[in-house]
mmCIF file of C-alpha atoms in Angstrom:
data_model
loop_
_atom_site.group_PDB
_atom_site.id
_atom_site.type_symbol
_atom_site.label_atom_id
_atom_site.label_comp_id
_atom_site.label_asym_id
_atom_site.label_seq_id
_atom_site.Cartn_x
_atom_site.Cartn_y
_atom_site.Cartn_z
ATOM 1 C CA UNK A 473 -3.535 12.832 2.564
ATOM 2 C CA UNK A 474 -4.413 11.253 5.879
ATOM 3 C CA UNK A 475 -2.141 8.880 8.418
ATOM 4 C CA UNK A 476 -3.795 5.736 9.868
ATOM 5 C CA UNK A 477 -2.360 3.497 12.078
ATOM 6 C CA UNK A 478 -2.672 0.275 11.690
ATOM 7 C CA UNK A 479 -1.329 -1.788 14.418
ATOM 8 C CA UNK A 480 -2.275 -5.536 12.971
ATOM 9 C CA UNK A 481 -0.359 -4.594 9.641
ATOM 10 C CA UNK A 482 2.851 -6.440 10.528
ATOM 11 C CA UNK A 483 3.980 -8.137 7.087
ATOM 12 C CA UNK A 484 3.738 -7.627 3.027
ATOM 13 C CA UNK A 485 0.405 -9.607 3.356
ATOM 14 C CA UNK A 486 -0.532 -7.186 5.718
ATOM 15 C CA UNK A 487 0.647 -4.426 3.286
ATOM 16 C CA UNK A 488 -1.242 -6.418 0.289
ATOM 17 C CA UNK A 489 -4.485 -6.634 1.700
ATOM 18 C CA UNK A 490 -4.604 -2.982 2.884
ATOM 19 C CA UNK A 491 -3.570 -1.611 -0.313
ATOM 20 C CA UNK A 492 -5.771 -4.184 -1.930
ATOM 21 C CA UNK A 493 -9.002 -2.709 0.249
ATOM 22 C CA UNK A 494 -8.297 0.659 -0.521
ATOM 23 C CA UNK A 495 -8.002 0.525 -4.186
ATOM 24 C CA UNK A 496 -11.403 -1.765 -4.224
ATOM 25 C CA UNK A 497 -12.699 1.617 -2.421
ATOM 26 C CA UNK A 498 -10.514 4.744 -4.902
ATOM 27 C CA UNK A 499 -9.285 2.900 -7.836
ATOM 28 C CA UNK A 500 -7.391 6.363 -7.935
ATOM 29 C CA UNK A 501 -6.152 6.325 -4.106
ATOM 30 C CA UNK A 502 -2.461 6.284 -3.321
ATOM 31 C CA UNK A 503 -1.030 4.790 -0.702
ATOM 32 C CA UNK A 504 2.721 5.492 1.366
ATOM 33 C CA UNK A 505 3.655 2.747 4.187
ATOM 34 C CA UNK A 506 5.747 2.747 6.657
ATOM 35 C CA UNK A 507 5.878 -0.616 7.470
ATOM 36 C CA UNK A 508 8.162 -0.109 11.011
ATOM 37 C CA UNK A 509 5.768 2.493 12.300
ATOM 38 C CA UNK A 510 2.575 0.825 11.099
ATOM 39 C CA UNK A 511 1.314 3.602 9.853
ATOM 40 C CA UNK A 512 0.205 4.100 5.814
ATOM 41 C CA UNK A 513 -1.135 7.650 4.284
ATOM 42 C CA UNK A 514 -3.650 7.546 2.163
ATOM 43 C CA UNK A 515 -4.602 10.292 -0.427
ATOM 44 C CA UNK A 516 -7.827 9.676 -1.588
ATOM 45 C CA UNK A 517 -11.500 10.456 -2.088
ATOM 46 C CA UNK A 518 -13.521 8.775 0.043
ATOM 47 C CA UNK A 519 -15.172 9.200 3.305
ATOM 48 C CA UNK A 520 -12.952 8.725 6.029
ATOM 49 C CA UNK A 521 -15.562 6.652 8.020
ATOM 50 C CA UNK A 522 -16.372 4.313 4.864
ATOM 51 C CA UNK A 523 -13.069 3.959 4.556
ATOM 52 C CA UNK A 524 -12.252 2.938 8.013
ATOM 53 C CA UNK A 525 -15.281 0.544 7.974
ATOM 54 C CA UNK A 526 -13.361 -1.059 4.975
ATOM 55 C CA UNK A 527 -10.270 -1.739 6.356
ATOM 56 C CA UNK A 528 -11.564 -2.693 9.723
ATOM 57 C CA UNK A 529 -14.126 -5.705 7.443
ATOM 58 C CA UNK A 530 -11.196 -6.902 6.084
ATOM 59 C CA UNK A 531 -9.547 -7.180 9.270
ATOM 60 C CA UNK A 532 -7.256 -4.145 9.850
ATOM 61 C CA UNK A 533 -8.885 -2.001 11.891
ATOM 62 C CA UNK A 534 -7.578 1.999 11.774
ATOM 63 C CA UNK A 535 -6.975 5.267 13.649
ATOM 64 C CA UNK A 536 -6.360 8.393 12.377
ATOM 65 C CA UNK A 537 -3.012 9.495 13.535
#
């Protein structure tokens, strides 16, 4: 499991779209927010960079914490 930060994910749309992007990605991927820090951890196959290029298309750009 890896931590992003995500510093544009302020709301449950936010939370939505992210979770939405991921699971386009790993249908099999879960996800743990925490919403206050801005941070989600992801357990999942993928590349971390294809990942990263994901979220960042769909407008939340992240950092591995």
């Amino acid at each position: 499991m890896t931590t992003y930060s995500i510093p544009a994910m302020s709301c449950g749309h936010c939370k939505a779209t992210v979770e939405k992007t991921v699971l386009a990605l790993d249908p099999g991927a879960t996800l743990s927010f925490d919403m206050p820090a801005r941070t989600v951890a992801i357990d999942t196959g993928r590349d971390d960079a294809q990942l990263r290029a994901a979220l960042k298309d769909a407008g939340y750009p992240a950092a591995m914490v």
